[in-house]
Coordinates of N, CA and C in Angstrom, one line a residue:
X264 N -12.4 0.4 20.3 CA -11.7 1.1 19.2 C -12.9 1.9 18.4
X265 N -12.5 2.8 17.7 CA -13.4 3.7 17.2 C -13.9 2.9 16.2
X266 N -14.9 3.0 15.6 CA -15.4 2.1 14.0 C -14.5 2.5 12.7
X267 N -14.3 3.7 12.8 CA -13.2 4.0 11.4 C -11.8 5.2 12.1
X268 N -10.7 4.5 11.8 CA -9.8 5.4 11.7 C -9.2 5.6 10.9
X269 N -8.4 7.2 10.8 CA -8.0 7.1 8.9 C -6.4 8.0 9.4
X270 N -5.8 8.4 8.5 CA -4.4 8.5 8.7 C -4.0 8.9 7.2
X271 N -3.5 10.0 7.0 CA -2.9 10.5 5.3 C -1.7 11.4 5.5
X272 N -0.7 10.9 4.7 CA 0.5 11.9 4.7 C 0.4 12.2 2.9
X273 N 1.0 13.6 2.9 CA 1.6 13.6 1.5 C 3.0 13.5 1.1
X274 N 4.0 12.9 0.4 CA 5.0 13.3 0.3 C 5.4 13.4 -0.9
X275 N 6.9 14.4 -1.2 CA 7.3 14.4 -2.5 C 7.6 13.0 -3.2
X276 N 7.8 13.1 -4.6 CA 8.0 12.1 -5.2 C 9.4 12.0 -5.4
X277 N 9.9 11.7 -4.7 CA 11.4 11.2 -4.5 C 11.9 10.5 -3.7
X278 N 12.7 9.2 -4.4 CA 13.1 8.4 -3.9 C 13.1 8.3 -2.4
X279 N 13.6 9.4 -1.8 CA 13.7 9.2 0.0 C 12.2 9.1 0.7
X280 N 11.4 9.5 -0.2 CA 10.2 9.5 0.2 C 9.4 8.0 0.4
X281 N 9.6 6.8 -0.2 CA 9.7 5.9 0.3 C 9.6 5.4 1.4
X282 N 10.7 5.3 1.8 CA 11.1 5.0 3.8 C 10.2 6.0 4.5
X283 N 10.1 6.9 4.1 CA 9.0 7.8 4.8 C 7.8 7.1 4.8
X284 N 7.1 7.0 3.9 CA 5.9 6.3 3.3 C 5.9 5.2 4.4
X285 N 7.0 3.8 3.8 CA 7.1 3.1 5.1 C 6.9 3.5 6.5
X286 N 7.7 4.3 6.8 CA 7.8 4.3 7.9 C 6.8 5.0 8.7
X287 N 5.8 5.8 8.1 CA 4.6 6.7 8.5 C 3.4 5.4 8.6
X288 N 3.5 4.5 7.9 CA 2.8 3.4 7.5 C 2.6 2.3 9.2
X289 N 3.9 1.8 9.6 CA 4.5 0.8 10.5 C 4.0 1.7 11.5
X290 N 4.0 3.1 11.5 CA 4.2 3.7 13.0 C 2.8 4.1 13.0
X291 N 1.7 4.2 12.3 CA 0.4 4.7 12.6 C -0.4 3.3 12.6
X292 N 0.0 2.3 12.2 CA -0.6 1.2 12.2 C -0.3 0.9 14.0
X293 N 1.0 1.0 14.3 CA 1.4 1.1 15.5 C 0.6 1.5 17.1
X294 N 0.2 2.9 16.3 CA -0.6 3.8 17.5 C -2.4 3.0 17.5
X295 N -2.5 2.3 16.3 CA -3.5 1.7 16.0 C -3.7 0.1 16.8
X296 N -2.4 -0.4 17.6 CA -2.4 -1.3 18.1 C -1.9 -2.4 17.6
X297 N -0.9 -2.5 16.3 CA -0.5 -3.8 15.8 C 1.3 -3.4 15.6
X298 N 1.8 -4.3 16.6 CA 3.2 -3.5 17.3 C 3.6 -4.0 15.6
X299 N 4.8 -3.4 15.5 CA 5.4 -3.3 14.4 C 6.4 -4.4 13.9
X300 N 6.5 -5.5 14.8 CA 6.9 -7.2 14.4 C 6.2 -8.0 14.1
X301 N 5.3 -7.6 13.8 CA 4.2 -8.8 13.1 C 4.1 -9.2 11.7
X302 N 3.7 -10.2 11.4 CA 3.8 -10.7 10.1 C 2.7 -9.6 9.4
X303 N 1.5 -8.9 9.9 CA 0.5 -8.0 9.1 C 2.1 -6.7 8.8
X304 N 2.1 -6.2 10.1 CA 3.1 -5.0 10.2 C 3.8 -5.1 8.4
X305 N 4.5 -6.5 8.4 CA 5.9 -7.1 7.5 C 5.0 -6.7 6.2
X306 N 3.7 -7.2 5.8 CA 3.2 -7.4 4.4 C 2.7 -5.4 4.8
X307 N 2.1 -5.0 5.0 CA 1.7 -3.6 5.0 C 3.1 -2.7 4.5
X308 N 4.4 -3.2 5.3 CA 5.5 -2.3 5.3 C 5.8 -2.6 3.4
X309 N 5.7 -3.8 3.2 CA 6.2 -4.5 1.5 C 5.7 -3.9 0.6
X310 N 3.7 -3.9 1.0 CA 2.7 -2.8 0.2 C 3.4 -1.7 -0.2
X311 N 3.1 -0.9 1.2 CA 3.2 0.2 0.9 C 5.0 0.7 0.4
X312 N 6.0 0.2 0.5 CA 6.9 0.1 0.1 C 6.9 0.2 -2.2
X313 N 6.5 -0.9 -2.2 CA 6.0 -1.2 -3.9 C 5.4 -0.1 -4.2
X314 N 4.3 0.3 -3.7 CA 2.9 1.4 -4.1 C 4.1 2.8 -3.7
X315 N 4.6 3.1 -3.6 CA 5.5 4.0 -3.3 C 6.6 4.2 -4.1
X316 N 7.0 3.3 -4.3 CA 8.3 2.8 -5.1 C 7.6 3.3 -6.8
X317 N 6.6 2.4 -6.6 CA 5.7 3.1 -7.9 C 5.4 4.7 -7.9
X318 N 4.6 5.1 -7.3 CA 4.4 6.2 -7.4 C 5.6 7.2 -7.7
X319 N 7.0 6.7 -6.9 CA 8.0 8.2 -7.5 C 8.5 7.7 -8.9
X320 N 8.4 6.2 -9.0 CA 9.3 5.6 -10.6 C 8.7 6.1 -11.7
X321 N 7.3 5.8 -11.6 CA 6.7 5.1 -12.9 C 5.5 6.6 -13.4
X322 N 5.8 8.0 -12.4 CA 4.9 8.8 -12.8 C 5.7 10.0 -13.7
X323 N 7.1 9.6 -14.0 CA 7.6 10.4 -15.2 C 8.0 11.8 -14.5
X324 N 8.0 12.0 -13.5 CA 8.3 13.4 -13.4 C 6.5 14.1 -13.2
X325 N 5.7 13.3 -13.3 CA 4.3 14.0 -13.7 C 3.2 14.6 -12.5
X326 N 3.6 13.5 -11.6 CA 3.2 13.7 -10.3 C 4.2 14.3 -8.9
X327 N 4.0 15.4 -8.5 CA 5.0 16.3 -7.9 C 5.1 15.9 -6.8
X328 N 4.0 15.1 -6.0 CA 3.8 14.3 -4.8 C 2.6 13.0 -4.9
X329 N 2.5 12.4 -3.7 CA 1.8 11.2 -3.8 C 1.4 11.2 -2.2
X330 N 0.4 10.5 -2.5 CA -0.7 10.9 -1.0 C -0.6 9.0 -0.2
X331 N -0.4 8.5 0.8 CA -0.6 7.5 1.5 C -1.9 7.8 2.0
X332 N -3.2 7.2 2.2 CA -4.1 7.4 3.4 C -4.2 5.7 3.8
X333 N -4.9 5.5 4.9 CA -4.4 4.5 5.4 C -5.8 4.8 6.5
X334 N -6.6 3.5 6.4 CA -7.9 3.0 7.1 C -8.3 1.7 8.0
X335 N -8.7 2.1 8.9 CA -9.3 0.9 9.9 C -11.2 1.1 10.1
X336 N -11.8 0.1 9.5 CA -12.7 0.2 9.7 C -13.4 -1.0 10.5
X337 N -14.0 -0.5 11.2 CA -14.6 -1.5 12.5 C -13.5 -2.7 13.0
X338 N -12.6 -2.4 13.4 CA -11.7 -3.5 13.8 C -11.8 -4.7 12.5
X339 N -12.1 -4.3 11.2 CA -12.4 -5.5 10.6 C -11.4 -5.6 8.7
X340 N -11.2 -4.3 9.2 CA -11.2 -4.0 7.4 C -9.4 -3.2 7.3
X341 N -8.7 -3.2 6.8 CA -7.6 -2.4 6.6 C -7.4 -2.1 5.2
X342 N -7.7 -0.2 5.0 CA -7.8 -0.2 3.5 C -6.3 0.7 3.3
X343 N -5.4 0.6 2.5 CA -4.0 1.2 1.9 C -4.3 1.8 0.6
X344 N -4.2 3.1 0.6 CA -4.1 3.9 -0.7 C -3.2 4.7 -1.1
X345 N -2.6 4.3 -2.1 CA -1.4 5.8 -2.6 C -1.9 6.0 -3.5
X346 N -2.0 7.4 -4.0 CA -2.4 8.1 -4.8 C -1.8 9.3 -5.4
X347 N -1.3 9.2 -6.8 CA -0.6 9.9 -7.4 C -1.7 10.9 -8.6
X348 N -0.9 12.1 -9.1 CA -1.5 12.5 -10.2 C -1.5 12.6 -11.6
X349 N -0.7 11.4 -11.9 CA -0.2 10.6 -13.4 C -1.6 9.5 -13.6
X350 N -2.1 10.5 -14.7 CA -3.4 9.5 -15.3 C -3.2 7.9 -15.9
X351 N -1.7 7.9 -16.3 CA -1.5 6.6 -16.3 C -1.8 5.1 -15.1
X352 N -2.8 4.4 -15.9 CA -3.1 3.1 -14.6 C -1.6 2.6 -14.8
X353 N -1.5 1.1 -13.7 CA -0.4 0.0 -13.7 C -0.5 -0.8 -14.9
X354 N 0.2 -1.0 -15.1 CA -0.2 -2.1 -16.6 C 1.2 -3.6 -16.1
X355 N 0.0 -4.2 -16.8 CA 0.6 -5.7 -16.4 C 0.9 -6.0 -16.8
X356 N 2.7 -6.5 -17.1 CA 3.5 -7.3 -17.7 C 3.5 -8.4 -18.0
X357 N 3.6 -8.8 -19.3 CA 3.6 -10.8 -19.6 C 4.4 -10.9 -19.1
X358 N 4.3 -12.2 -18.5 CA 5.4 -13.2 -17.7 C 6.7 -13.1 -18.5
X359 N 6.4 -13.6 -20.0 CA 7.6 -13.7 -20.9 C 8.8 -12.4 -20.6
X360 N 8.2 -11.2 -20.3 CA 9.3 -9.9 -20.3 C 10.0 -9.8 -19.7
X361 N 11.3 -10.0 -19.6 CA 12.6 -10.1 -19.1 C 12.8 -8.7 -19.0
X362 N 13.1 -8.3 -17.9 CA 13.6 -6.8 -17.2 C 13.8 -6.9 -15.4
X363 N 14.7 -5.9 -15.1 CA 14.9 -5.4 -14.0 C 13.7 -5.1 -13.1
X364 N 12.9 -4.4 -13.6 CA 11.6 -4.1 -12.7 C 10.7 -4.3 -13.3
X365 N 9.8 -3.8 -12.6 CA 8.1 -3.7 -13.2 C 7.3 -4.7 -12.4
X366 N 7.8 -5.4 -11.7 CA 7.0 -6.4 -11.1 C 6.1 -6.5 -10.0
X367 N 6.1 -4.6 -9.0 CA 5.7 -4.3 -7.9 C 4.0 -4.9 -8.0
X368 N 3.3 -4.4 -9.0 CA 1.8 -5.0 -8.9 C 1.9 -6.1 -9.0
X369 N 2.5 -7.4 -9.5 CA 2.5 -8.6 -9.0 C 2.8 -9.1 -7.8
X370 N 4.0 -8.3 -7.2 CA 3.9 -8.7 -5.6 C 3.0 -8.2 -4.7
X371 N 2.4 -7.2 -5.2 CA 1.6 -6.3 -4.3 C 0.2 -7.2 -4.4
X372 N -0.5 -7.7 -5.5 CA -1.8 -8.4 -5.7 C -1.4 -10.0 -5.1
X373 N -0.2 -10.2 -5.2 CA -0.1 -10.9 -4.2 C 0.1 -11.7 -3.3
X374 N 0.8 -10.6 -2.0 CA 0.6 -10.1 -1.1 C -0.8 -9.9 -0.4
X375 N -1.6 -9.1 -1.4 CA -2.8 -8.8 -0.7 C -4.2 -10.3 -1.0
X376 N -3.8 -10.5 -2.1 CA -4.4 -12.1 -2.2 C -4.1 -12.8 -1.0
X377 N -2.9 -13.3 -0.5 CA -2.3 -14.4 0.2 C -2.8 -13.8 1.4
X378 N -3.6 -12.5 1.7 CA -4.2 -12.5 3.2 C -5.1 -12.2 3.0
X379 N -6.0 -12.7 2.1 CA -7.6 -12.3 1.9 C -8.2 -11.3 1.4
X380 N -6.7 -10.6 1.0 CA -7.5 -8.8 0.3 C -7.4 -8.7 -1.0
X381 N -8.1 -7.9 -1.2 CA -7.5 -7.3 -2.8 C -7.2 -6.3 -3.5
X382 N -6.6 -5.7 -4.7 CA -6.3 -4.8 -5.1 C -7.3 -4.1 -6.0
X383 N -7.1 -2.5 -5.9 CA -8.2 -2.3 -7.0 C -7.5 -0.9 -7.4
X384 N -7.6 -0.4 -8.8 CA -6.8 0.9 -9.1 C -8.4 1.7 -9.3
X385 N -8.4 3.0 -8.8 CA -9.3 3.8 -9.3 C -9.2 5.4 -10.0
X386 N -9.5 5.7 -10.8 CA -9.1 7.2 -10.9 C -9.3 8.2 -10.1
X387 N -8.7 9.1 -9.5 CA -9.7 10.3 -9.3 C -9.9 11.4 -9.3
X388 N -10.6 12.7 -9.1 CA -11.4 13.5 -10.0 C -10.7 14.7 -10.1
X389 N -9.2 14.6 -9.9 CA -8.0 15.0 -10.7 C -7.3 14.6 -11.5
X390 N -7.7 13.4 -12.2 CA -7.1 13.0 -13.4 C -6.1 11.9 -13.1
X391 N -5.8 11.8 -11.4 CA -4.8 10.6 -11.2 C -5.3 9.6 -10.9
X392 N -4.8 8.8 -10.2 CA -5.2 7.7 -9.8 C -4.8 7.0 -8.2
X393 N -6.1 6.1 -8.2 CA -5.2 5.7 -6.6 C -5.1 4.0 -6.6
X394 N -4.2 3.4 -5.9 CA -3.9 2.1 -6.0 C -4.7 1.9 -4.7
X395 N -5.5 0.7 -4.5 CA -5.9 0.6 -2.6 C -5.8 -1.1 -3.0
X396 N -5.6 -1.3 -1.7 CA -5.5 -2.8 -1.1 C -6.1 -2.7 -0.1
X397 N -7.0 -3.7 0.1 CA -8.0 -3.8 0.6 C -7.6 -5.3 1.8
X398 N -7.3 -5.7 3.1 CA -6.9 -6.3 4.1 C -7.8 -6.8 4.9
X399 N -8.1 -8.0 5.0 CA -8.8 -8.3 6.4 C -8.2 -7.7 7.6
X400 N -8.5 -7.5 8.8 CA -7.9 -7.1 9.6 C -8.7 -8.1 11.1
X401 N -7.9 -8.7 11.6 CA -8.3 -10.2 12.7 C -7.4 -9.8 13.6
X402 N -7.6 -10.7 15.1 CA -6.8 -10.7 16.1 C -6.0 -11.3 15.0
X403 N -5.9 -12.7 14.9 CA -4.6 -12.9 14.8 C -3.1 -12.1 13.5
X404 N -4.1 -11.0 13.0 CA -2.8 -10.0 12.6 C -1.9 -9.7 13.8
X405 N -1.9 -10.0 14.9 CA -1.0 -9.8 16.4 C 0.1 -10.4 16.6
X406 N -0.1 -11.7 15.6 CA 1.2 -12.8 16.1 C 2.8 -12.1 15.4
X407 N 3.9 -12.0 16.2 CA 4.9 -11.9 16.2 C 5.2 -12.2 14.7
X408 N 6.0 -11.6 14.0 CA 6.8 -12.4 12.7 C 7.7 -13.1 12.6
X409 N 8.2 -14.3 12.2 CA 8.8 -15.5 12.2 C 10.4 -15.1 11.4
X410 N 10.8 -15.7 12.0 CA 12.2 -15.4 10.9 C 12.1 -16.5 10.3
X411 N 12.1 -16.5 8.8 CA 12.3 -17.3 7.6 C 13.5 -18.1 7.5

């Protein structure tokens, strides 16, 4: 395998854009060698699902589109970034707040905790920001997903 591979779609910021996101997500991870039933597959599809979900909810109308890029480095590393152009970071809810949503960065940190990765928000040098999760990447990301 090559040492880095990378992969970026843009899409609008609308709702349908999601499943896209998803789905562009599962299927280039795919061509990358990790069939699309795997428990890595399941947590990547969740990620990027949330970080998406965010990107069309939470940028107000501000951001017109939102960028997925998506990395393999040395068979070892799997980095996930969406990137919108609403200078607003995630902000993190006390436990105490009772609502409907808001809780994607808590599943998303983790998610990427519970397989060795981590999250990091950065700005960039258009004023937006990008969310990455950062993934071990091992053979045994290969094993089949389990039904719960």
């Amino acid at each position: 395998m090559a040492d880095l591979l990378e992969a970026s779609v843009t899409l609008p910021s609308e709702p349908a854009s999601v499943s896209a996101a998803r789905s562009y997500a599962v299927d280039t991870l795919s061509e990358w060698g990790l069939p699309a039933q795997t428990e890595t597959a399941d947590t990547v599809r969740l990620i990027v699902s949330e970080l998406a979900t965010n990107a069309v909810q939470h940028t107000l109308g501000q951001s017109p589109t939102f960028t997925v890029d998506l990395a393999l480095e040395r068979d070892e590393l799997l980095r996930i970034g969406v990137t919108d152009s609403h200078p607003r970071f995630p902000k993190r809810l006390p436990a105490a707040v009772q609502q409907d949503n808001g809780r994607g960065m808590v599943i998303i940190r983790w998610l990427a905790a519970e397989c060795g990765g981590r999250l990091s928000v950065r700005a960039t040098r258009e004023g937006g920001k990008t969310v990455c999760i950062e993934l071990p990447w091992t053979p045994r990301d290969h094993r089949p997903a389990t039904a719960s």
